[in-house]
Amino acid sequence: MITRLVSHSPEETIEIGNQFAKELNSGCVITLKGDLGSGKTTFTKGIAKGLDITQTVNSPTFNIQKLYRGRLLLNHIDAYRLEGANQDLGFADYFDDESVTVIEWADYLGSLWISIDYRIEFIRISDDVREILIESVSSDENVNS
């Protein structure tokens, strides 16, 4: 099932992520898809807010991975710089029952097969307006994007 939401500002995108996070449990894996600047990291800031994380959340593009502590551990991965990388970077070690994992640009991880709970796509409608498509993935489906 796909839920369609529309955000008219970065603040609204943060609030959508905040409300989404209220329902998350440890062990959840979420992939975020969308063009550069479409709202992926902004949404992740909302997830962090919903997980009671007080640290400043920003894109881990240069670090690739950042961990934040709140009511649940948030494992934020940005795979943008990993396009075409054909090596095991040890990310699977962080997909556990103690954290929520958010992966931006998951399709760049290639053959890393993990169980995804939610696929979220961001579509830029205009400078401020985004369509956010949230797909809940069945527990028996294993995908890499």
Coordinates of C-alpha atoms in Angstrom, one line a residue:
M1 CA 0.0 0.0 0.0
I2 CA 1.3 3.5 -0.9
T3 CA 0.4 6.6 1.1
R4 CA 0.6 9.9 -0.8
L5 CA 1.4 13.1 1.1
V6 CA 2.1 16.6 -0.1
S7 CA 4.5 19.0 1.7
H8 CA 4.5 22.7 1.0
S9 CA 7.6 23.6 3.0
P10 CA 10.7 22.1 4.6
E11 CA 9.0 22.5 8.0
E12 CA 6.0 20.5 6.8
T13 CA 8.4 17.8 5.5
I14 CA 10.0 17.6 9.0
E15 CA 6.6 17.3 10.6
I16 CA 5.6 14.5 8.2
G17 CA 8.9 12.7 9.2
N18 CA 8.2 13.4 12.9
Q19 CA 4.7 11.8 12.7
F20 CA 6.0 8.9 10.6
A21 CA 8.7 8.2 13.3
K22 CA 6.2 7.9 16.1
E23 CA 5.1 4.5 14.7
L24 CA 8.6 3.1 14.1
N25 CA 10.1 0.2 16.1
S26 CA 13.7 -0.8 16.4
G27 CA 15.0 -2.9 13.6
C28 CA 13.1 -0.9 11.0
V29 CA 14.9 -0.2 7.6
I30 CA 13.7 2.7 5.4
T31 CA 15.0 3.7 2.0
L32 CA 14.6 7.2 0.7
K33 CA 14.6 7.9 -3.1
G34 CA 14.5 11.2 -4.9
D35 CA 16.6 13.7 -6.7
L36 CA 19.2 15.9 -5.0
G37 CA 17.4 18.5 -2.9
S38 CA 14.1 16.7 -3.0
G39 CA 13.7 16.4 0.8
K40 CA 15.3 13.2 1.9
T41 CA 17.6 14.6 4.6
T42 CA 14.8 17.1 5.7
F43 CA 12.5 14.1 6.2
T44 CA 15.2 12.3 8.1
K45 CA 15.5 15.3 10.4
G46 CA 11.8 14.8 11.1
I47 CA 12.4 11.1 11.8
A48 CA 15.1 12.1 14.3
K49 CA 12.7 14.5 16.0
G50 CA 10.1 11.8 16.3
L51 CA 12.8 9.5 17.9
D52 CA 13.5 12.2 20.5
I53 CA 17.0 12.9 19.0
T54 CA 18.3 16.3 20.0
Q55 CA 21.5 16.3 18.0
T56 CA 21.6 18.3 14.7
V57 CA 20.9 15.9 11.8
N58 CA 22.6 16.7 8.5
S59 CA 23.4 14.7 5.4
P60 CA 26.1 12.1 5.9
T61 CA 27.2 12.5 2.2
F62 CA 30.9 12.9 3.0
N63 CA 30.9 10.6 6.1
I64 CA 28.5 8.2 4.4
Q65 CA 27.1 7.1 7.8
K66 CA 26.1 8.9 11.0
L67 CA 24.6 7.5 14.2
Y68 CA 22.2 9.5 16.5
R69 CA 20.9 8.5 19.9
G70 CA 17.3 9.1 21.0
R71 CA 14.5 6.8 22.2
L72 CA 15.9 4.5 19.4
L73 CA 19.3 4.7 17.7
L74 CA 19.1 6.3 14.2
N75 CA 21.5 4.9 11.7
H76 CA 21.6 7.4 8.8
I77 CA 23.3 6.2 5.7
D78 CA 23.8 8.3 2.5
A79 CA 25.1 6.1 -0.3
Y80 CA 25.3 8.8 -2.9
R81 CA 29.1 8.6 -3.1
L82 CA 29.0 4.8 -3.4
E83 CA 27.6 4.5 -6.9
G84 CA 29.4 1.7 -8.6
A85 CA 31.3 0.6 -5.4
N86 CA 31.5 -3.1 -5.5
Q87 CA 32.7 -3.9 -2.0
D88 CA 31.3 -4.8 1.3
L89 CA 31.5 -1.7 3.5
G90 CA 30.1 -3.4 6.6
F91 CA 26.7 -1.6 6.7
A92 CA 24.9 -4.9 7.3
D93 CA 26.5 -4.9 10.8
Y94 CA 24.3 -1.9 11.6
F95 CA 21.0 -3.4 10.5
D96 CA 19.9 -4.8 13.8
D97 CA 17.1 -4.9 16.3
E98 CA 18.4 -1.9 18.2
S99 CA 18.2 0.8 15.6
V100 CA 16.1 2.5 12.9
T101 CA 18.1 2.6 9.7
V102 CA 17.5 5.3 7.0
I103 CA 19.3 4.8 3.7
E104 CA 19.4 7.7 1.2
W105 CA 20.3 6.5 -2.4
A106 CA 19.9 2.8 -1.4
D107 CA 20.0 1.8 -5.1
Y108 CA 23.7 2.8 -5.1
L109 CA 24.5 0.0 -2.7
G110 CA 24.2 -2.5 -5.5
S111 CA 24.0 -6.1 -4.4
L112 CA 23.5 -5.4 -0.7
W113 CA 20.3 -7.4 0.1
I114 CA 18.4 -6.3 3.1
S115 CA 14.9 -6.5 4.3
I116 CA 13.2 -3.1 3.7
D117 CA 10.2 -2.0 5.8
Y118 CA 9.4 1.2 4.0
R119 CA 10.3 2.7 0.6
I120 CA 9.8 6.5 0.5
E121 CA 10.0 8.5 -2.7
F122 CA 10.3 12.3 -2.9
I123 CA 9.0 14.0 -6.0
R124 CA 9.8 17.7 -6.4
I125 CA 6.6 19.5 -7.8
S126 CA 8.0 23.0 -7.4
D127 CA 10.6 24.9 -5.4
D128 CA 8.6 24.3 -2.1
V129 CA 6.1 21.6 -2.9
R130 CA 7.1 17.9 -2.6
E131 CA 5.0 14.8 -3.1
I132 CA 6.0 12.1 -0.6
L133 CA 5.1 8.5 -1.4
I134 CA 5.4 6.1 1.5
E135 CA 5.2 2.4 0.6
S136 CA 5.0 -0.2 3.4
V137 CA 6.9 -3.3 2.2
S138 CA 5.8 -6.8 3.2
S139 CA 8.0 -8.5 5.8
D140 CA 8.8 -11.4 3.5
E141 CA 10.0 -9.2 0.6
N142 CA 13.8 -8.7 0.4
V143 CA 15.0 -6.0 -1.9
N144 CA 18.0 -3.8 -2.5
S145 CA 16.4 -0.5 -3.4

